[in-house]
CSV table of C-alpha atoms in Angstrom, one decimal:
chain,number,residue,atom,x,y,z
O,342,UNK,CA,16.7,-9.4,16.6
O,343,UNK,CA,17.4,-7.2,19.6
O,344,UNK,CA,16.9,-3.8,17.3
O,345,UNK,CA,13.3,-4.7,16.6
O,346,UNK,CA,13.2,-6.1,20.2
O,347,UNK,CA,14.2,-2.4,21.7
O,348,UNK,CA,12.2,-0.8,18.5
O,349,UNK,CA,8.5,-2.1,19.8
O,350,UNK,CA,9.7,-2.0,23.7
O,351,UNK,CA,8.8,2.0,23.8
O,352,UNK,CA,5.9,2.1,22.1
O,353,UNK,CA,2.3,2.3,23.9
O,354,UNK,CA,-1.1,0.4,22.4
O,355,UNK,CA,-1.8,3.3,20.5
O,356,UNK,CA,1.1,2.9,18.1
O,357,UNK,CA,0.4,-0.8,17.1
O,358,UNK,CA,-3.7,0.9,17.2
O,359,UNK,CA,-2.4,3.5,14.3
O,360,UNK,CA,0.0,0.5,12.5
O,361,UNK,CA,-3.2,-1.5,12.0
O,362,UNK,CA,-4.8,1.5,10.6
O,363,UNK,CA,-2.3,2.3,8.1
O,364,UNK,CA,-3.0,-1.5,7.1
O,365,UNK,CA,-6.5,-0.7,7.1
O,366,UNK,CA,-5.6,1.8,4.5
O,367,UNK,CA,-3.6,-0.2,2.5
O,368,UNK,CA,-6.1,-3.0,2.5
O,369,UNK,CA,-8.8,-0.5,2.0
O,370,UNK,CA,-7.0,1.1,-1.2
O,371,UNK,CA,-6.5,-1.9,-2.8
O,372,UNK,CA,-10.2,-2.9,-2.8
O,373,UNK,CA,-11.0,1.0,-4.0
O,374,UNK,CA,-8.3,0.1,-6.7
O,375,UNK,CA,-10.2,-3.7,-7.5
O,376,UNK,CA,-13.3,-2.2,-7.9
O,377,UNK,CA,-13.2,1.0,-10.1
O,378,UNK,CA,-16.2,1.8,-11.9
O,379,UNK,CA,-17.0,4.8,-13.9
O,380,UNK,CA,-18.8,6.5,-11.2
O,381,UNK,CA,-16.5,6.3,-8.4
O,382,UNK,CA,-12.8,7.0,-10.0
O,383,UNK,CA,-10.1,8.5,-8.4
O,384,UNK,CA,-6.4,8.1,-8.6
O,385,UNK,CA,-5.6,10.8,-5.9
O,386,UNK,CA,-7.7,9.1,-3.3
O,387,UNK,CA,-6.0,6.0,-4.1
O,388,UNK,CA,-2.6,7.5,-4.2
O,389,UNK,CA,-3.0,9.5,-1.0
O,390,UNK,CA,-4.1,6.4,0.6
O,391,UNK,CA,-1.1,4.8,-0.2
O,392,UNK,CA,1.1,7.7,0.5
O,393,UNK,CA,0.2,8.3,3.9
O,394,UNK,CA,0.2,4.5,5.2
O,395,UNK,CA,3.6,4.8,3.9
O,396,UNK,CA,4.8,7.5,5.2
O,397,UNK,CA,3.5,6.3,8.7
O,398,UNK,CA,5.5,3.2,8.4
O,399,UNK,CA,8.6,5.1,7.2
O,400,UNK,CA,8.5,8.0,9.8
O,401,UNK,CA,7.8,6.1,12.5
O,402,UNK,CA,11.6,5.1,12.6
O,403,UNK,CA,12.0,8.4,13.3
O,404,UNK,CA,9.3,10.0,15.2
O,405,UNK,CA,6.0,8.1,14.8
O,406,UNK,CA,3.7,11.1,15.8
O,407,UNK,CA,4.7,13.2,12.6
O,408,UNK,CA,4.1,9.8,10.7
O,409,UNK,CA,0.3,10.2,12.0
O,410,UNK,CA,0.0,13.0,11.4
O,411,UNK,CA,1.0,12.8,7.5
O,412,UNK,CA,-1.0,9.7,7.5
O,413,UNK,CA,-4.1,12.2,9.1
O,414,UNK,CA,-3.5,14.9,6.3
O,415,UNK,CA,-3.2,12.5,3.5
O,416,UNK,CA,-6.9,10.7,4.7
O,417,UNK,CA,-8.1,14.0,5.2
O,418,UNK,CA,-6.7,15.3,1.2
O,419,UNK,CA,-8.0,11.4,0.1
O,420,UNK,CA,-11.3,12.1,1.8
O,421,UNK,CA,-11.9,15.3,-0.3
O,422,UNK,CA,-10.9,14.0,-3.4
O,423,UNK,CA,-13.4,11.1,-3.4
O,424,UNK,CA,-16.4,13.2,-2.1
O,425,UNK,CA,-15.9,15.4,-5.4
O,426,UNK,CA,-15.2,12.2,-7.6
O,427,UNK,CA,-18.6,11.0,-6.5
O,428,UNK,CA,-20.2,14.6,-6.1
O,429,UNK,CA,-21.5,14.2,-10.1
O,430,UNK,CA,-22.5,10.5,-9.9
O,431,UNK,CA,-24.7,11.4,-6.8
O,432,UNK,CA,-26.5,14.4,-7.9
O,433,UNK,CA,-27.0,13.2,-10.8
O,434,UNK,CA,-28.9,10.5,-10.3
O,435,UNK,CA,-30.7,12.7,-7.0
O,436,UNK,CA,-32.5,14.3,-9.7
O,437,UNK,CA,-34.3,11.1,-10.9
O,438,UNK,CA,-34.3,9.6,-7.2
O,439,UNK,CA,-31.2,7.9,-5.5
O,440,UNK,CA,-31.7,4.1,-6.0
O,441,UNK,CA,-30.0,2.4,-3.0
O,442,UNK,CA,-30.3,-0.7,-4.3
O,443,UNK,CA,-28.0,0.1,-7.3
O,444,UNK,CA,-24.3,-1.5,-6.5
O,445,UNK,CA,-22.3,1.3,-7.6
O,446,UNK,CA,-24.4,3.6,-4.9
O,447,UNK,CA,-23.4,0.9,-2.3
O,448,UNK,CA,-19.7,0.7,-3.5
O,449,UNK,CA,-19.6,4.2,-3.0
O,450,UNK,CA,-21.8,4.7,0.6
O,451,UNK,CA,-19.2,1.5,1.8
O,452,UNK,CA,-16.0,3.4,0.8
O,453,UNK,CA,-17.3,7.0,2.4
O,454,UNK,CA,-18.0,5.5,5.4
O,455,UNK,CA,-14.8,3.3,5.6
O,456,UNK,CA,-12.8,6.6,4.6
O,457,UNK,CA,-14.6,8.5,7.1
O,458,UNK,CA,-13.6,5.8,10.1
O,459,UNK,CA,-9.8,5.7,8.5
O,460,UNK,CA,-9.8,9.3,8.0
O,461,UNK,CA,-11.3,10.3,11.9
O,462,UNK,CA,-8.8,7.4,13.7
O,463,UNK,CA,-5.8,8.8,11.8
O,464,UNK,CA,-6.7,12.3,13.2
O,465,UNK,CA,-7.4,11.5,16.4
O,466,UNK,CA,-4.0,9.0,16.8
O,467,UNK,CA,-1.7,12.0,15.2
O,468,UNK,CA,-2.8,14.2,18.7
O,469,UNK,CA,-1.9,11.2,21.2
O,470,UNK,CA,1.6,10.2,22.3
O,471,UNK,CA,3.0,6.8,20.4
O,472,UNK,CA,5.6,6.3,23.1
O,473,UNK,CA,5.5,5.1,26.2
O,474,UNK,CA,6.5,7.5,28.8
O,475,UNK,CA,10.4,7.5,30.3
O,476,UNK,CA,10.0,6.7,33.9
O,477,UNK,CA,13.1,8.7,35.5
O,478,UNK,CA,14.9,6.8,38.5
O,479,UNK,CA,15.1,9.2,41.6
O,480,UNK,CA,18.2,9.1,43.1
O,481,UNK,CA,18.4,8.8,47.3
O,482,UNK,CA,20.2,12.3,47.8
O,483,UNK,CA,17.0,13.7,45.6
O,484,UNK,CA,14.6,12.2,47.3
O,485,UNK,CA,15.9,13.6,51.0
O,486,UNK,CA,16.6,16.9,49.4
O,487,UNK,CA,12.7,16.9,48.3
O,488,UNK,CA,12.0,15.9,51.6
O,489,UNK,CA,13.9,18.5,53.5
O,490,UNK,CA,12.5,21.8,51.4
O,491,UNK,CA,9.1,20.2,50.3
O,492,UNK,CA,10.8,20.5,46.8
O,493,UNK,CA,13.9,19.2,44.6
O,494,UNK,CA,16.7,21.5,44.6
């Protein structure tokens, strides 16, 4: 209990911000999975998906800002692959006129734009610090040495 006590004491609001993204993910790819259809297929969008949730959880043992950033490049990889999965279901029916009303055209406007969020808050959280910062106790003899020569040491 006290190793998952001292595990979650360090971190900052923006690791338990990227931890519900990487769930976000998860959840996210599991819907993609539940709803396949013919148009919007893609088992390296869903693998990737996977992949870098995972590897967020996993690295973040070690250093949680390389585990964003993984999670950022898979979501980004992910993104890419289901924009060309989708690229011949659109433009093929922009020929005849896009029918918005259609399901699979909503399944797949829902998932971009999901992907898009997922994909933009994994970027953005693998640039900012996961930790909170080490305050450093200043000793007395530092502090009338600083006070002394306007500096420390």
């Amino acid at each position: 209990m006290n190793f998952i006590k001292r595990y979650f004491e360090n971190r900052n609001i923006a690791f338990f911000i990227a931890l519900a993204v990487a769930v976000a993910a998860i959840i996210t790819s599991i819907v993609y999975a539940a709803l396949w259809t013919d148009g919007i297929r893609s088992v390296g969008t869903l693998i990737l998906m996977i992949v870098g949730a995972l590897a967020f959880v996993g690295l973040s043992a070690v250093n949680a800002r390389t585990g964003a950033a993984v999670m950022a490049v898979c979501d980004w990889v992910a993104l890419g692959l289901y924009i060309y999965s989708v690229y011949n279901y659109v433009f093929s029916r922009a020929i005849s006129g896009l029918d918005f009303t259609d399901p699979t055209m909503r399944k797949m406007i829902a998932f971009a734009v999901v992907m898009v969020v997922l994909t933009a808050c994994s970027n953005a959280l693998a640039w900012i610090p996961l930790h909170k910062k080490e305050r450093i106790a200043v000793s007395d003899n530092t502090a009338a040495k600083e006070t002394e020569n306007g500096k420390i040491g």
